[in-house]
Short mmCIF file of C-alpha atoms in Angstrom, two decimals:
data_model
loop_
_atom_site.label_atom_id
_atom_site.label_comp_id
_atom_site.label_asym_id
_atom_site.label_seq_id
_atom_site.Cartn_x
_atom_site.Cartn_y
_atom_site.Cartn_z
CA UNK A 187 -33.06 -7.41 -2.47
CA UNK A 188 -34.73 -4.81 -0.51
CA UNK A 189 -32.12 -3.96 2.04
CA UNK A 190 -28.28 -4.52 2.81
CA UNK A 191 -28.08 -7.91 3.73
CA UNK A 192 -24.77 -9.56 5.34
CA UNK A 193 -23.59 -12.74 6.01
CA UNK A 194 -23.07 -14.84 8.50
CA UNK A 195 -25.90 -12.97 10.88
CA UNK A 196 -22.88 -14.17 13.68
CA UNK A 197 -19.26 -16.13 13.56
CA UNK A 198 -17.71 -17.49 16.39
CA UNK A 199 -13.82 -18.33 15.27
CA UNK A 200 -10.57 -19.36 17.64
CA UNK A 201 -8.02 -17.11 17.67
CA UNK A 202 -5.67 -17.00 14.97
CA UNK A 203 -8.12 -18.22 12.21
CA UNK A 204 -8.80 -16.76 9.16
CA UNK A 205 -12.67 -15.31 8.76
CA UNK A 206 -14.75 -13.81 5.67
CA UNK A 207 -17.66 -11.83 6.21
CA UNK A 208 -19.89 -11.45 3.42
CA UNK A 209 -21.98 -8.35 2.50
CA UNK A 210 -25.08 -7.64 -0.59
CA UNK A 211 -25.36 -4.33 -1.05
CA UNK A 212 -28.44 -2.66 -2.12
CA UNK A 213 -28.76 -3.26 -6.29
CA UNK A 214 -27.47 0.09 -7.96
CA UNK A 215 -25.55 1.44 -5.17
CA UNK A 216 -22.24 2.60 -6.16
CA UNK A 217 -20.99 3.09 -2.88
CA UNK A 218 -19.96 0.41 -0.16
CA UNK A 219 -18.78 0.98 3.40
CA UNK A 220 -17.23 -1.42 5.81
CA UNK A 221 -17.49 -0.37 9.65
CA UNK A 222 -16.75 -1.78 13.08
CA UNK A 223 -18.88 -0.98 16.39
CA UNK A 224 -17.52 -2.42 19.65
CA UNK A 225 -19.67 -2.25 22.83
CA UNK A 226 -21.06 0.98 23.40
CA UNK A 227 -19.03 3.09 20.81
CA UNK A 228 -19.80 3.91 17.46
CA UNK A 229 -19.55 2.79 13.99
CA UNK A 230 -15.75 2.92 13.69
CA UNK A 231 -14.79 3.71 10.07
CA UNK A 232 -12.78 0.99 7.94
CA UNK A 233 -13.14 1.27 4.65
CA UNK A 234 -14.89 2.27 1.93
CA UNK A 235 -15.66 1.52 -1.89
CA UNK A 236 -16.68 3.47 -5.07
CA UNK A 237 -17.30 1.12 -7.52
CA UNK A 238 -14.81 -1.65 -7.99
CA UNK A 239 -12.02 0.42 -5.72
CA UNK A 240 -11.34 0.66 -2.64
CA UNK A 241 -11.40 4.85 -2.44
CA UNK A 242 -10.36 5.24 0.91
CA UNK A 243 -8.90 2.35 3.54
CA UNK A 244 -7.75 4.30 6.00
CA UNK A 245 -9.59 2.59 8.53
CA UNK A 246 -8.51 -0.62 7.94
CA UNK A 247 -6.76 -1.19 11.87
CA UNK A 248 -3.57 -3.46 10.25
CA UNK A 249 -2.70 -5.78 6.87
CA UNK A 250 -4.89 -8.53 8.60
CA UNK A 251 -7.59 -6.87 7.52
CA UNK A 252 -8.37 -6.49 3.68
CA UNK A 253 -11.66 -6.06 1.78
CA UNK A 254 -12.50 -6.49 -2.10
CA UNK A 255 -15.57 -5.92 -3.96
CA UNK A 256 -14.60 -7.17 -7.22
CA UNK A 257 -17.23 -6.79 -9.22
CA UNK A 258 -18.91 -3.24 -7.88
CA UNK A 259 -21.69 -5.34 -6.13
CA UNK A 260 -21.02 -8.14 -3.10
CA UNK A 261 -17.80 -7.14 -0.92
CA UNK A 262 -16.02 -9.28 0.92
CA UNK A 263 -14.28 -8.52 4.50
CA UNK A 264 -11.41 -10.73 5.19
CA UNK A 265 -9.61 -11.28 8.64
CA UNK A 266 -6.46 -13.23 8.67
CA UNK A 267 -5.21 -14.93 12.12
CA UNK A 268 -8.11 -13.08 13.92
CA UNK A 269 -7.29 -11.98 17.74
CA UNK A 270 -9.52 -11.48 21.00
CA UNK A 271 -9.77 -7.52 19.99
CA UNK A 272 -10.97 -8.00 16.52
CA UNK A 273 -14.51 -9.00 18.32
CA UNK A 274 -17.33 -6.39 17.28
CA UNK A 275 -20.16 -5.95 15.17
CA UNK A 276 -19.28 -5.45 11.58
CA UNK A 277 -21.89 -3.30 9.82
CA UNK A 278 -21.79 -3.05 5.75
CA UNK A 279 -23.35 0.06 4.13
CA UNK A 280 -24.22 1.33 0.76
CA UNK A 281 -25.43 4.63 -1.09
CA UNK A 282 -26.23 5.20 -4.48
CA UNK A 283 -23.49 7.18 -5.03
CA UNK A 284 -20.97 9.27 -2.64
CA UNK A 285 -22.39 11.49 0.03
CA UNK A 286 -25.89 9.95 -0.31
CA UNK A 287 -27.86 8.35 2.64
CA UNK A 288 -26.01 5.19 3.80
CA UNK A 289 -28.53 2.37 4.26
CA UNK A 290 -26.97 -0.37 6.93
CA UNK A 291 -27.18 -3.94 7.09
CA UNK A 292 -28.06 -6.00 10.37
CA UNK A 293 -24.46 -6.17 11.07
CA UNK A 294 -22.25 -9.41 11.30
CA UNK A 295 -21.32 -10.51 14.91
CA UNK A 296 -17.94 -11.60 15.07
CA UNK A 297 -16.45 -13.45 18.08
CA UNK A 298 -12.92 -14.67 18.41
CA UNK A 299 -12.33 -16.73 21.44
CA UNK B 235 -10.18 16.15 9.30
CA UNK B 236 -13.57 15.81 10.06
CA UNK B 237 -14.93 14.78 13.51
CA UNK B 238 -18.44 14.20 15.81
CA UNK B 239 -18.95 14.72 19.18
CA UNK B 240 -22.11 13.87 21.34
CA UNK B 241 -22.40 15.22 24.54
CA UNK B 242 -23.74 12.98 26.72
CA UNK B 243 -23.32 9.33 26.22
CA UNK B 244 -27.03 8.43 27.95
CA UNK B 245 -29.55 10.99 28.42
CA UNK B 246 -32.82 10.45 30.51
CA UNK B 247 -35.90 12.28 29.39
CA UNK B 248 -39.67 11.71 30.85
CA UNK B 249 -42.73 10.46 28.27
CA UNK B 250 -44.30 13.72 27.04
CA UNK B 251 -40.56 15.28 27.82
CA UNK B 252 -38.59 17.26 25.02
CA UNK B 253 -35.58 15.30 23.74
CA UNK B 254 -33.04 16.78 22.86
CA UNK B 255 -29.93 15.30 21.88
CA UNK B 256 -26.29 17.28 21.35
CA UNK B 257 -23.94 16.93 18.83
CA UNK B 258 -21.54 19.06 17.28
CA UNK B 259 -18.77 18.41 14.22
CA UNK B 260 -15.70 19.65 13.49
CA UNK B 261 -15.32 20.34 9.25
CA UNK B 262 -12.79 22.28 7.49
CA UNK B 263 -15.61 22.42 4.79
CA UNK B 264 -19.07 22.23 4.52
CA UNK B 265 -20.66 19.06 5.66
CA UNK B 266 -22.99 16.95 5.17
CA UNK B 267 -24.56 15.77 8.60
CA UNK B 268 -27.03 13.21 9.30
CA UNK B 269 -28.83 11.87 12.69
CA UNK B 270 -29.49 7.70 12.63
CA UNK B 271 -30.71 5.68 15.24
CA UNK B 272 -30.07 2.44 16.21
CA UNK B 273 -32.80 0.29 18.08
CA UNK B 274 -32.14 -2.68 20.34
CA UNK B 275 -30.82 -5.65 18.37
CA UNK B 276 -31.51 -3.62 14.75
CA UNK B 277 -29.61 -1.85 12.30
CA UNK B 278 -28.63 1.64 11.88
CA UNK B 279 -31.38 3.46 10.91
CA UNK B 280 -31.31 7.17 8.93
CA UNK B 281 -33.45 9.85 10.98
CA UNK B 282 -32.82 12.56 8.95
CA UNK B 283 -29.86 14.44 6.83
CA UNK B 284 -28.66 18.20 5.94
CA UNK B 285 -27.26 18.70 2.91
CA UNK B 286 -27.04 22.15 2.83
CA UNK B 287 -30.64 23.30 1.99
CA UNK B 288 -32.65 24.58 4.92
CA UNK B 289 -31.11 25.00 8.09
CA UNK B 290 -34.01 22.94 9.94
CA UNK B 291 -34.05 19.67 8.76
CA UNK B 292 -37.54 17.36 9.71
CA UNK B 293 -37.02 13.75 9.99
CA UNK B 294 -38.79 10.74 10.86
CA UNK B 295 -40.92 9.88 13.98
CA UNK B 296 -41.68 13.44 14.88
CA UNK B 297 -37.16 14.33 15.11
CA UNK B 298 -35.77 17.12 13.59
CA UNK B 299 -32.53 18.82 14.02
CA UNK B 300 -31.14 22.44 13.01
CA UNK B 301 -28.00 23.30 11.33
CA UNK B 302 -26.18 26.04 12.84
CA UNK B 303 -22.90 26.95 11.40
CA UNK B 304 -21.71 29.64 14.01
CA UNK B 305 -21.61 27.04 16.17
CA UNK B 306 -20.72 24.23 14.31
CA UNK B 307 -23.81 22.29 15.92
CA UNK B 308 -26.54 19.72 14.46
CA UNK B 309 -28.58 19.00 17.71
CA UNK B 310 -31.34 16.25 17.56
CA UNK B 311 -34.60 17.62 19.30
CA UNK B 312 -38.19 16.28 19.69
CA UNK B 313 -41.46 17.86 21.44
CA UNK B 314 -42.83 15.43 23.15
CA UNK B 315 -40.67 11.65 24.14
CA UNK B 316 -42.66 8.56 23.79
CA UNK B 317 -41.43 5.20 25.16
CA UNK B 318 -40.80 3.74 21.95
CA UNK B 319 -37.66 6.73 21.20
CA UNK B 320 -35.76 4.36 23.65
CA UNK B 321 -32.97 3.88 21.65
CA UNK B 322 -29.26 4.80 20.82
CA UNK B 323 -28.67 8.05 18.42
CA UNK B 324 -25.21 8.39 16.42
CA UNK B 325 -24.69 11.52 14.96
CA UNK B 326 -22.59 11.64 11.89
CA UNK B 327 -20.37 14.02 9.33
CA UNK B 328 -19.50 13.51 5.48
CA UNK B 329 -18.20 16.31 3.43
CA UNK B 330 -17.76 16.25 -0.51
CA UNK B 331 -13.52 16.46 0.18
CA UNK B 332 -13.62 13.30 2.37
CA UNK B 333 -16.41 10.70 0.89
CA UNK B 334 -16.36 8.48 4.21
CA UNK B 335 -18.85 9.33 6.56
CA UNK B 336 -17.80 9.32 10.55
CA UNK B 337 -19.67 8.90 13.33
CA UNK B 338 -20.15 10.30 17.03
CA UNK B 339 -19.56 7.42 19.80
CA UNK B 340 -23.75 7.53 20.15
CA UNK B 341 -26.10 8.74 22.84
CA UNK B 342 -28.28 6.37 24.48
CA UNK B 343 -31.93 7.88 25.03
CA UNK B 344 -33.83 6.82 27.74
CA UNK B 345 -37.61 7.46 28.60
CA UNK B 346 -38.94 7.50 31.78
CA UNK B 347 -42.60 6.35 32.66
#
């Protein structure tokens, strides 16, 4: 495809459901980054992926939150029993390789009500 | 660790006005910095990056921003504002001993008629 495309464009879930949001990196790129932007703030770092591995998931808030990409292409962003606060914008990223431009999805609305 | 901060979370500039946009980082080794902007209702968009070559890095849309390492500073500046720079700017750090790449809480440029 010709840009980072993610999946659903926007989720509305009750509290304490389980979500999956879905993102298609850009073909060739190594490099995959999960982020969360709330209301006026910026892209708040959660994890990120070199290949089939998660290199760094420091960002990850708590264990509900876990990510795979298991086969160095489409990741997957999974939210278990999903609370008011986990509302934001989820933006996916990838870059051909580490340290590269990041190009950025549309972003995946989540709402938890 | 590394770390952005923007001064000035909305700025007001007239058309025809110079822009310019503040941010400085925080890096125990050299960075790489970049400048994206993020238009109503779009995605993150890359305005330019330094990756340590020259200092004075030219982006897109007439931007360009100046590494200065004295005072740890990338600042975002443009001649001449046109309505259409409306938008919110993150600026944002990556350094080849932390692959993630973190980002400022944004500025939100406005242009005045």
């Amino acid at each position: 495809g010709a840009g980072v495309s993610q999946t659903p464009s926007n989720k509305v879930t009750e509290k304490g459901k389980y979500v999956e949001l879905r993102c298609d990196p850009i073909s060739g790129h190594t490099a995959l980054y999960w982020y969360r932007q709330s209301l006026g703030q910026g892209p708040e770092f959660l994890i990120y992926f070199q290949g089939t591995g998660a290199a760094d998931d420091s960002g990850l808030p708590n264990d509900r939150f876990f990510a795979v990409r298991p086969e160095g292409s489409v990741s997957t962003l999974k939210i278990q029993r999903t609370e008011r606060g986990d509302s934001a914008v989820y933006l996916c990223a990838s870059s051909e390789w580490a340290r590269t431009e990041a190009f950025f999805g549309q972003g995946t609305r989540l709402t938890v009500v | 660790a590394q770390s952005v901060t923007q001064l000035g979370s909305h700025v007001s500039v007239s058309e025809g006005a110079l822009v310019l946009l503040r941010c400085n980082y925080s890096s125990s080794v050299p960075p790489y910095l970049f400048w994206y902007v993020q238009y109503p209702n779009q995605g993150l968009q890359l305005l330019l990056k330094y990756t340590s070559a020259a200092t004075l890095v030219k982006g897109i849309n007439g931007f360009e921003a100046e590494f200065k390492k004295s005072e740890t500073s990338f600042h975002l500046t443009k001649p001449s504002a046109h309505m259409s720079d409306a938008a919110e700017y993150f600026c944002a750090v990556n350094t080849n001993r932390d692959d993630k790449i973190i980002f400022g809480k944004g500025t939100r440029l406005h242009i005045l008629p």
